[in-house]
């Protein structure tokens, strides 16, 4: 869990730092960060919820909301499946320009 959180933090900060100065900004970098970080967030909250057992699924426990929010993040601000397709197309097109 710690590794996933730290890897997500590193990738999102790197994308932010790169796009703060890149002209034009690399959308595929931001997409990679959104897709990776939200997926990692779901995995981490899933593991955390498991630690709480049945209590983790009840509304008395904050884990339930954290897990639900994590699941929503794969859909909001662009569905991850579609973002991955857009990012892949941009990467392929960048590769074709280099060749
Ligand atoms: C918590 C939350 C907050 C939100 N906040 C906002 C907000 O503030 N403002 C706002 O405007 N909207 C908001 N939304 C809406 C959100 O942007 C949409 O739910 C999102 O864009 C997905 O659209 P959809 O629900 O119509 O799903 P659809 O686009 O119908 O997608 C349904 C499924 O089909 C798949 N799919 C669709 N097209 C393709 C394709 N071409 N190739 C492969 N798979 C595909 C998707 O991956 C997904 O699994 C929010 C959603 C949530 C869950």
mmCIF file with all atom_site columns, C-alpha atoms and ligand atoms in Angstrom:
data_model
loop_
_atom_site.group_PDB
_atom_site.id
_atom_site.type_symbol
_atom_site.label_atom_id
_atom_site.label_alt_id
_atom_site.label_comp_id
_atom_site.label_asym_id
_atom_site.label_entity_id
_atom_site.label_seq_id
_atom_site.pdbx_PDB_ins_code
_atom_site.Cartn_x
_atom_site.Cartn_y
_atom_site.Cartn_z
_atom_site.occupancy
_atom_site.B_iso_or_equiv
_atom_site.pdbx_formal_charge
_atom_site.auth_seq_id
_atom_site.auth_comp_id
_atom_site.auth_asym_id
_atom_site.auth_atom_id
_atom_site.pdbx_PDB_model_num
ATOM   1   C CA  . UNK A 1 1  ? 0.000   0.000  0.000   1.00 0.00 ? 1  UNK A CA  1
ATOM   2   C CA  . UNK A 1 2  ? 2.813   2.373  0.905   1.00 0.00 ? 2  UNK A CA  1
ATOM   3   C CA  . UNK A 1 3  ? 4.626   1.607  -2.358  1.00 0.00 ? 3  UNK A CA  1
ATOM   4   C CA  . UNK A 1 4  ? 1.496   2.272  -4.431  1.00 0.00 ? 4  UNK A CA  1
ATOM   5   C CA  . UNK A 1 5  ? 0.801   5.567  -2.684  1.00 0.00 ? 5  UNK A CA  1
ATOM   6   C CA  . UNK A 1 6  ? 4.403   6.738  -3.054  1.00 0.00 ? 6  UNK A CA  1
ATOM   7   C CA  . UNK A 1 7  ? 4.612   5.631  -6.720  1.00 0.00 ? 7  UNK A CA  1
ATOM   8   C CA  . UNK A 1 8  ? 1.369   7.519  -7.424  1.00 0.00 ? 8  UNK A CA  1
ATOM   9   C CA  . UNK A 1 9  ? 2.674   10.610 -5.652  1.00 0.00 ? 9  UNK A CA  1
ATOM   10  C CA  . UNK A 1 10 ? 5.922   10.499 -7.630  1.00 0.00 ? 10 UNK A CA  1
ATOM   11  C CA  . UNK A 1 11 ? 4.183   10.068 -11.005 1.00 0.00 ? 11 UNK A CA  1
ATOM   12  C CA  . UNK A 1 12 ? 1.592   12.798 -10.442 1.00 0.00 ? 12 UNK A CA  1
ATOM   13  C CA  . UNK A 1 13 ? 4.240   15.244 -9.203  1.00 0.00 ? 13 UNK A CA  1
ATOM   14  C CA  . UNK A 1 14 ? 6.504   14.436 -12.173 1.00 0.00 ? 14 UNK A CA  1
ATOM   15  C CA  . UNK A 1 15 ? 3.614   15.005 -14.616 1.00 0.00 ? 15 UNK A CA  1
ATOM   16  C CA  . UNK A 1 16 ? 2.758   18.290 -12.905 1.00 0.00 ? 16 UNK A CA  1
ATOM   17  C CA  . UNK A 1 17 ? 6.387   19.488 -12.890 1.00 0.00 ? 17 UNK A CA  1
ATOM   18  C CA  . UNK A 1 18 ? 6.864   18.549 -16.576 1.00 0.00 ? 18 UNK A CA  1
ATOM   19  C CA  . UNK A 1 19 ? 3.630   20.150 -17.762 1.00 0.00 ? 19 UNK A CA  1
ATOM   20  C CA  . UNK A 1 20 ? 4.282   23.332 -15.790 1.00 0.00 ? 20 UNK A CA  1
ATOM   21  C CA  . UNK A 1 21 ? 6.985   24.258 -18.325 1.00 0.00 ? 21 UNK A CA  1
ATOM   22  C CA  . UNK A 1 22 ? 6.489   21.994 -21.388 1.00 0.00 ? 22 UNK A CA  1
ATOM   23  C CA  . UNK A 1 23 ? 5.208   23.760 -24.514 1.00 0.00 ? 23 UNK A CA  1
ATOM   24  C CA  . UNK A 1 24 ? 2.760   22.328 -25.422 1.00 0.00 ? 24 UNK A CA  1
ATOM   25  C CA  . UNK A 1 25 ? 1.978   20.376 -22.237 1.00 0.00 ? 25 UNK A CA  1
ATOM   26  C CA  . UNK A 1 26 ? 2.034   16.574 -22.662 1.00 0.00 ? 26 UNK A CA  1
ATOM   27  C CA  . UNK A 1 27 ? -1.578  15.481 -22.178 1.00 0.00 ? 27 UNK A CA  1
ATOM   28  C CA  . UNK A 1 28 ? -0.544  11.800 -22.303 1.00 0.00 ? 28 UNK A CA  1
ATOM   29  C CA  . UNK A 1 29 ? 1.638   12.360 -19.223 1.00 0.00 ? 29 UNK A CA  1
ATOM   30  C CA  . UNK A 1 30 ? -1.327  13.780 -17.271 1.00 0.00 ? 30 UNK A CA  1
ATOM   31  C CA  . UNK A 1 31 ? -3.554  10.937 -18.521 1.00 0.00 ? 31 UNK A CA  1
ATOM   32  C CA  . UNK A 1 32 ? -1.004  8.318  -17.401 1.00 0.00 ? 32 UNK A CA  1
ATOM   33  C CA  . UNK A 1 33 ? -0.903  9.910  -13.946 1.00 0.00 ? 33 UNK A CA  1
ATOM   34  C CA  . UNK A 1 34 ? -4.726  10.055 -13.620 1.00 0.00 ? 34 UNK A CA  1
ATOM   35  C CA  . UNK A 1 35 ? -5.231  6.467  -14.773 1.00 0.00 ? 35 UNK A CA  1
ATOM   36  C CA  . UNK A 1 36 ? -2.391  5.013  -12.673 1.00 0.00 ? 36 UNK A CA  1
ATOM   37  C CA  . UNK A 1 37 ? -3.125  6.969  -9.485  1.00 0.00 ? 37 UNK A CA  1
ATOM   38  C CA  . UNK A 1 38 ? -6.871  6.284  -9.447  1.00 0.00 ? 38 UNK A CA  1
ATOM   39  C CA  . UNK A 1 39 ? -6.294  2.555  -10.102 1.00 0.00 ? 39 UNK A CA  1
ATOM   40  C CA  . UNK A 1 40 ? -3.700  2.425  -7.309  1.00 0.00 ? 40 UNK A CA  1
ATOM   41  C CA  . UNK A 1 41 ? -6.123  4.311  -5.035  1.00 0.00 ? 41 UNK A CA  1
ATOM   42  C CA  . UNK A 1 42 ? -8.795  1.670  -5.641  1.00 0.00 ? 42 UNK A CA  1
ATOM   43  C CA  . UNK A 1 43 ? -6.329  -1.141 -4.888  1.00 0.00 ? 43 UNK A CA  1
ATOM   44  C CA  . UNK A 1 44 ? -5.105  0.534  -1.690  1.00 0.00 ? 44 UNK A CA  1
ATOM   45  C CA  . UNK A 1 45 ? -8.599  1.271  -0.368  1.00 0.00 ? 45 UNK A CA  1
ATOM   46  C CA  . UNK A 1 46 ? -9.675  -2.279 -1.290  1.00 0.00 ? 46 UNK A CA  1
ATOM   47  C CA  . UNK A 1 47 ? -6.830  -3.706 0.824   1.00 0.00 ? 47 UNK A CA  1
ATOM   48  C CA  . UNK A 1 48 ? -7.592  -1.252 3.637   1.00 0.00 ? 48 UNK A CA  1
ATOM   49  C CA  . UNK A 1 49 ? -11.275 -2.193 3.612   1.00 0.00 ? 49 UNK A CA  1
ATOM   50  C CA  . UNK A 1 50 ? -10.302 -5.870 3.876   1.00 0.00 ? 50 UNK A CA  1
ATOM   51  C CA  . UNK A 1 51 ? -8.373  -5.102 7.073   1.00 0.00 ? 51 UNK A CA  1
ATOM   52  C CA  . UNK A 1 52 ? -11.579 -3.810 8.674   1.00 0.00 ? 52 UNK A CA  1
ATOM   53  C CA  . UNK A 1 53 ? -13.509 -6.972 7.792   1.00 0.00 ? 53 UNK A CA  1
ATOM   54  C CA  . UNK A 1 54 ? -17.310 -6.682 7.688   1.00 0.00 ? 54 UNK A CA  1
ATOM   55  C CA  . UNK A 1 55 ? -17.198 -3.390 9.603   1.00 0.00 ? 55 UNK A CA  1
ATOM   56  C CA  . UNK A 1 56 ? -15.369 -1.834 6.643   1.00 0.00 ? 56 UNK A CA  1
ATOM   57  C CA  . UNK A 1 57 ? -18.478 -2.215 4.486   1.00 0.00 ? 57 UNK A CA  1
ATOM   58  C CA  . UNK A 1 58 ? -20.834 -0.456 6.906   1.00 0.00 ? 58 UNK A CA  1
ATOM   59  C CA  . UNK A 1 59 ? -21.609 3.256  6.781   1.00 0.00 ? 59 UNK A CA  1
ATOM   60  C CA  . UNK A 1 60 ? -20.450 3.513  10.431  1.00 0.00 ? 60 UNK A CA  1
ATOM   61  C CA  . UNK A 1 61 ? -16.887 3.104  9.166   1.00 0.00 ? 61 UNK A CA  1
ATOM   62  C CA  . UNK A 1 62 ? -15.136 5.811  7.083   1.00 0.00 ? 62 UNK A CA  1
ATOM   63  C CA  . UNK A 1 63 ? -13.541 3.063  4.953   1.00 0.00 ? 63 UNK A CA  1
ATOM   64  C CA  . UNK A 1 64 ? -16.818 2.524  3.131   1.00 0.00 ? 64 UNK A CA  1
ATOM   65  C CA  . UNK A 1 65 ? -16.821 6.108  1.841   1.00 0.00 ? 65 UNK A CA  1
ATOM   66  C CA  . UNK A 1 66 ? -13.105 6.081  0.999   1.00 0.00 ? 66 UNK A CA  1
ATOM   67  C CA  . UNK A 1 67 ? -13.595 2.924  -1.058  1.00 0.00 ? 67 UNK A CA  1
ATOM   68  C CA  . UNK A 1 68 ? -16.679 4.351  -2.801  1.00 0.00 ? 68 UNK A CA  1
ATOM   69  C CA  . UNK A 1 69 ? -14.822 7.605  -3.587  1.00 0.00 ? 69 UNK A CA  1
ATOM   70  C CA  . UNK A 1 70 ? -11.868 5.621  -4.933  1.00 0.00 ? 70 UNK A CA  1
ATOM   71  C CA  . UNK A 1 71 ? -14.188 3.614  -7.190  1.00 0.00 ? 71 UNK A CA  1
ATOM   72  C CA  . UNK A 1 72 ? -15.832 6.810  -8.464  1.00 0.00 ? 72 UNK A CA  1
ATOM   73  C CA  . UNK A 1 73 ? -12.411 8.237  -9.391  1.00 0.00 ? 73 UNK A CA  1
ATOM   74  C CA  . UNK A 1 74 ? -12.085 5.594  -12.137 1.00 0.00 ? 74 UNK A CA  1
ATOM   75  C CA  . UNK A 1 75 ? -15.196 7.096  -13.771 1.00 0.00 ? 75 UNK A CA  1
ATOM   76  C CA  . UNK A 1 76 ? -15.157 10.823 -12.988 1.00 0.00 ? 76 UNK A CA  1
ATOM   77  C CA  . UNK A 1 77 ? -12.920 13.280 -14.853 1.00 0.00 ? 77 UNK A CA  1
ATOM   78  C CA  . UNK A 1 78 ? -12.809 10.854 -17.788 1.00 0.00 ? 78 UNK A CA  1
ATOM   79  C CA  . UNK A 1 79 ? -13.437 7.112  -17.644 1.00 0.00 ? 79 UNK A CA  1
ATOM   80  C CA  . UNK A 1 80 ? -10.063 5.375  -17.277 1.00 0.00 ? 80 UNK A CA  1
ATOM   81  C CA  . UNK A 1 81 ? -10.655 2.960  -20.201 1.00 0.00 ? 81 UNK A CA  1
ATOM   82  C CA  . UNK A 1 82 ? -11.321 5.845  -22.576 1.00 0.00 ? 82 UNK A CA  1
ATOM   83  C CA  . UNK A 1 83 ? -8.454  7.955  -21.208 1.00 0.00 ? 83 UNK A CA  1
ATOM   84  C CA  . UNK A 1 84 ? -6.096  4.993  -21.726 1.00 0.00 ? 84 UNK A CA  1
ATOM   85  C CA  . UNK A 1 85 ? -7.177  4.779  -25.378 1.00 0.00 ? 85 UNK A CA  1
ATOM   86  C CA  . UNK A 1 86 ? -6.680  8.523  -25.877 1.00 0.00 ? 86 UNK A CA  1
ATOM   87  C CA  . UNK A 1 87 ? -3.260  8.384  -24.171 1.00 0.00 ? 87 UNK A CA  1
ATOM   88  C CA  . UNK A 1 88 ? -2.184  5.370  -26.260 1.00 0.00 ? 88 UNK A CA  1
ATOM   89  C CA  . UNK A 1 89 ? -3.227  7.117  -29.485 1.00 0.00 ? 89 UNK A CA  1
ATOM   90  C CA  . UNK A 1 90 ? -1.211  10.201 -28.547 1.00 0.00 ? 90 UNK A CA  1
ATOM   91  C CA  . UNK A 1 91 ? 1.855   8.097  -27.691 1.00 0.00 ? 91 UNK A CA  1
ATOM   92  C CA  . UNK A 1 92 ? 1.608   6.189  -30.992 1.00 0.00 ? 92 UNK A CA  1
ATOM   93  C CA  . UNK A 1 93 ? 1.248   9.410  -32.919 1.00 0.00 ? 93 UNK A CA  1
ATOM   94  C CA  . UNK A 1 94 ? 4.299   10.906 -31.140 1.00 0.00 ? 94 UNK A CA  1
ATOM   95  C CA  . UNK A 1 95 ? 6.300   7.759  -32.021 1.00 0.00 ? 95 UNK A CA  1
ATOM   96  C CA  . UNK A 1 96 ? 5.327   8.074  -35.686 1.00 0.00 ? 96 UNK A CA  1
ATOM   97  C CA  . UNK A 1 97 ? 6.591   11.688 -35.757 1.00 0.00 ? 97 UNK A CA  1
ATOM   98  C CA  . UNK A 1 98 ? 9.990   10.545 -34.426 1.00 0.00 ? 98 UNK A CA  1
ATOM   99  C CA  . UNK A 1 99 ? 10.464  7.819  -37.100 1.00 0.00 ? 99 UNK A CA  1
HETATM 100 C C1  . LIG B 2 .  ? -18.498 11.016 -8.545  1.00 0.00 ? 1  LIG B C1  1
HETATM 101 C C2  . LIG B 2 .  ? -18.696 11.597 -9.917  1.00 0.00 ? 1  LIG B C2  1
HETATM 102 C C3  . LIG B 2 .  ? -18.600 12.967 -10.074 1.00 0.00 ? 1  LIG B C3  1
HETATM 103 C C4  . LIG B 2 .  ? -18.799 13.529 -11.336 1.00 0.00 ? 1  LIG B C4  1
HETATM 104 N N1  . LIG B 2 .  ? -18.687 14.873 -11.460 1.00 0.00 ? 1  LIG B N1  1
HETATM 105 C C5  . LIG B 2 .  ? -18.916 15.457 -12.656 1.00 0.00 ? 1  LIG B C5  1
HETATM 106 C C6  . LIG B 2 .  ? -18.812 16.882 -12.808 1.00 0.00 ? 1  LIG B C6  1
HETATM 107 O O1  . LIG B 2 .  ? -18.504 17.605 -11.842 1.00 0.00 ? 1  LIG B O1  1
HETATM 108 N N2  . LIG B 2 .  ? -19.069 17.433 -14.007 1.00 0.00 ? 1  LIG B N2  1
HETATM 109 C C7  . LIG B 2 .  ? -19.421 16.657 -15.079 1.00 0.00 ? 1  LIG B C7  1
HETATM 110 O O2  . LIG B 2 .  ? -19.654 17.216 -16.152 1.00 0.00 ? 1  LIG B O2  1
HETATM 111 N N3  . LIG B 2 .  ? -19.524 15.324 -14.961 1.00 0.00 ? 1  LIG B N3  1
HETATM 112 C C8  . LIG B 2 .  ? -19.287 14.687 -13.782 1.00 0.00 ? 1  LIG B C8  1
HETATM 113 N N4  . LIG B 2 .  ? -19.393 13.323 -13.659 1.00 0.00 ? 1  LIG B N4  1
HETATM 114 C C9  . LIG B 2 .  ? -19.825 12.547 -14.832 1.00 0.00 ? 1  LIG B C9  1
HETATM 115 C C10 . LIG B 2 .  ? -18.633 11.824 -15.455 1.00 0.00 ? 1  LIG B C10 1
HETATM 116 O O3  . LIG B 2 .  ? -17.813 12.721 -16.153 1.00 0.00 ? 1  LIG B O3  1
HETATM 117 C C11 . LIG B 2 .  ? -19.198 10.741 -16.383 1.00 0.00 ? 1  LIG B C11 1
HETATM 118 O O4  . LIG B 2 .  ? -19.826 9.768  -15.552 1.00 0.00 ? 1  LIG B O4  1
HETATM 119 C C12 . LIG B 2 .  ? -18.065 10.111 -17.203 1.00 0.00 ? 1  LIG B C12 1
HETATM 120 O O5  . LIG B 2 .  ? -17.622 10.991 -18.192 1.00 0.00 ? 1  LIG B O5  1
HETATM 121 C C13 . LIG B 2 .  ? -18.521 8.820  -17.866 1.00 0.00 ? 1  LIG B C13 1
HETATM 122 O O6  . LIG B 2 .  ? -19.657 9.027  -18.636 1.00 0.00 ? 1  LIG B O6  1
HETATM 123 P P1  . LIG B 2 .  ? -20.881 8.032  -18.469 1.00 0.00 ? 1  LIG B P1  1
HETATM 124 O O7  . LIG B 2 .  ? -21.208 7.870  -17.021 1.00 0.00 ? 1  LIG B O7  1
HETATM 125 O O8  . LIG B 2 .  ? -21.942 8.528  -19.392 1.00 0.00 ? 1  LIG B O8  1
HETATM 126 O O9  . LIG B 2 .  ? -20.343 6.627  -18.949 1.00 0.00 ? 1  LIG B O9  1
HETATM 127 P P2  . LIG B 2 .  ? -20.177 6.154  -20.461 1.00 0.00 ? 1  LIG B P2  1
HETATM 128 O O10 . LIG B 2 .  ? -19.397 7.162  -21.249 1.00 0.00 ? 1  LIG B O10 1
HETATM 129 O O11 . LIG B 2 .  ? -21.518 5.712  -20.974 1.00 0.00 ? 1  LIG B O11 1
HETATM 130 O O12 . LIG B 2 .  ? -19.244 4.884  -20.246 1.00 0.00 ? 1  LIG B O12 1
HETATM 131 C C14 . LIG B 2 .  ? -19.791 3.660  -19.758 1.00 0.00 ? 1  LIG B C14 1
HETATM 132 C C15 . LIG B 2 .  ? -18.771 2.573  -19.961 1.00 0.00 ? 1  LIG B C15 1
HETATM 133 O O13 . LIG B 2 .  ? -18.475 2.423  -21.345 1.00 0.00 ? 1  LIG B O13 1
HETATM 134 C C16 . LIG B 2 .  ? -17.076 2.529  -21.582 1.00 0.00 ? 1  LIG B C16 1
HETATM 135 N N5  . LIG B 2 .  ? -16.819 3.254  -22.837 1.00 0.00 ? 1  LIG B N5  1
HETATM 136 C C17 . LIG B 2 .  ? -17.462 4.353  -23.284 1.00 0.00 ? 1  LIG B C17 1
HETATM 137 N N6  . LIG B 2 .  ? -16.955 4.750  -24.470 1.00 0.00 ? 1  LIG B N6  1
HETATM 138 C C18 . LIG B 2 .  ? -15.963 3.861  -24.775 1.00 0.00 ? 1  LIG B C18 1
HETATM 139 C C19 . LIG B 2 .  ? -15.056 3.730  -25.875 1.00 0.00 ? 1  LIG B C19 1
HETATM 140 N N7  . LIG B 2 .  ? -15.050 4.585  -26.906 1.00 0.00 ? 1  LIG B N7  1
HETATM 141 N N8  . LIG B 2 .  ? -14.178 2.726  -25.830 1.00 0.00 ? 1  LIG B N8  1
HETATM 142 C C20 . LIG B 2 .  ? -14.157 1.842  -24.796 1.00 0.00 ? 1  LIG B C20 1
HETATM 143 N N9  . LIG B 2 .  ? -14.980 1.913  -23.734 1.00 0.00 ? 1  LIG B N9  1
HETATM 144 C C21 . LIG B 2 .  ? -15.873 2.910  -23.722 1.00 0.00 ? 1  LIG B C21 1
HETATM 145 C C22 . LIG B 2 .  ? -16.526 3.306  -20.399 1.00 0.00 ? 1  LIG B C22 1
HETATM 146 O O14 . LIG B 2 .  ? -15.171 2.959  -20.136 1.00 0.00 ? 1  LIG B O14 1
HETATM 147 C C23 . LIG B 2 .  ? -17.416 2.852  -19.268 1.00 0.00 ? 1  LIG B C23 1
HETATM 148 O O15 . LIG B 2 .  ? -16.918 1.683  -18.693 1.00 0.00 ? 1  LIG B O15 1
HETATM 149 C C24 . LIG B 2 .  ? -19.147 12.709 -12.433 1.00 0.00 ? 1  LIG B C24 1
HETATM 150 C C25 . LIG B 2 .  ? -19.224 11.327 -12.259 1.00 0.00 ? 1  LIG B C25 1
HETATM 151 C C26 . LIG B 2 .  ? -19.000 10.762 -11.024 1.00 0.00 ? 1  LIG B C26 1
HETATM 152 C C27 . LIG B 2 .  ? -19.081 9.258  -10.880 1.00 0.00 ? 1  LIG B C27 1
#
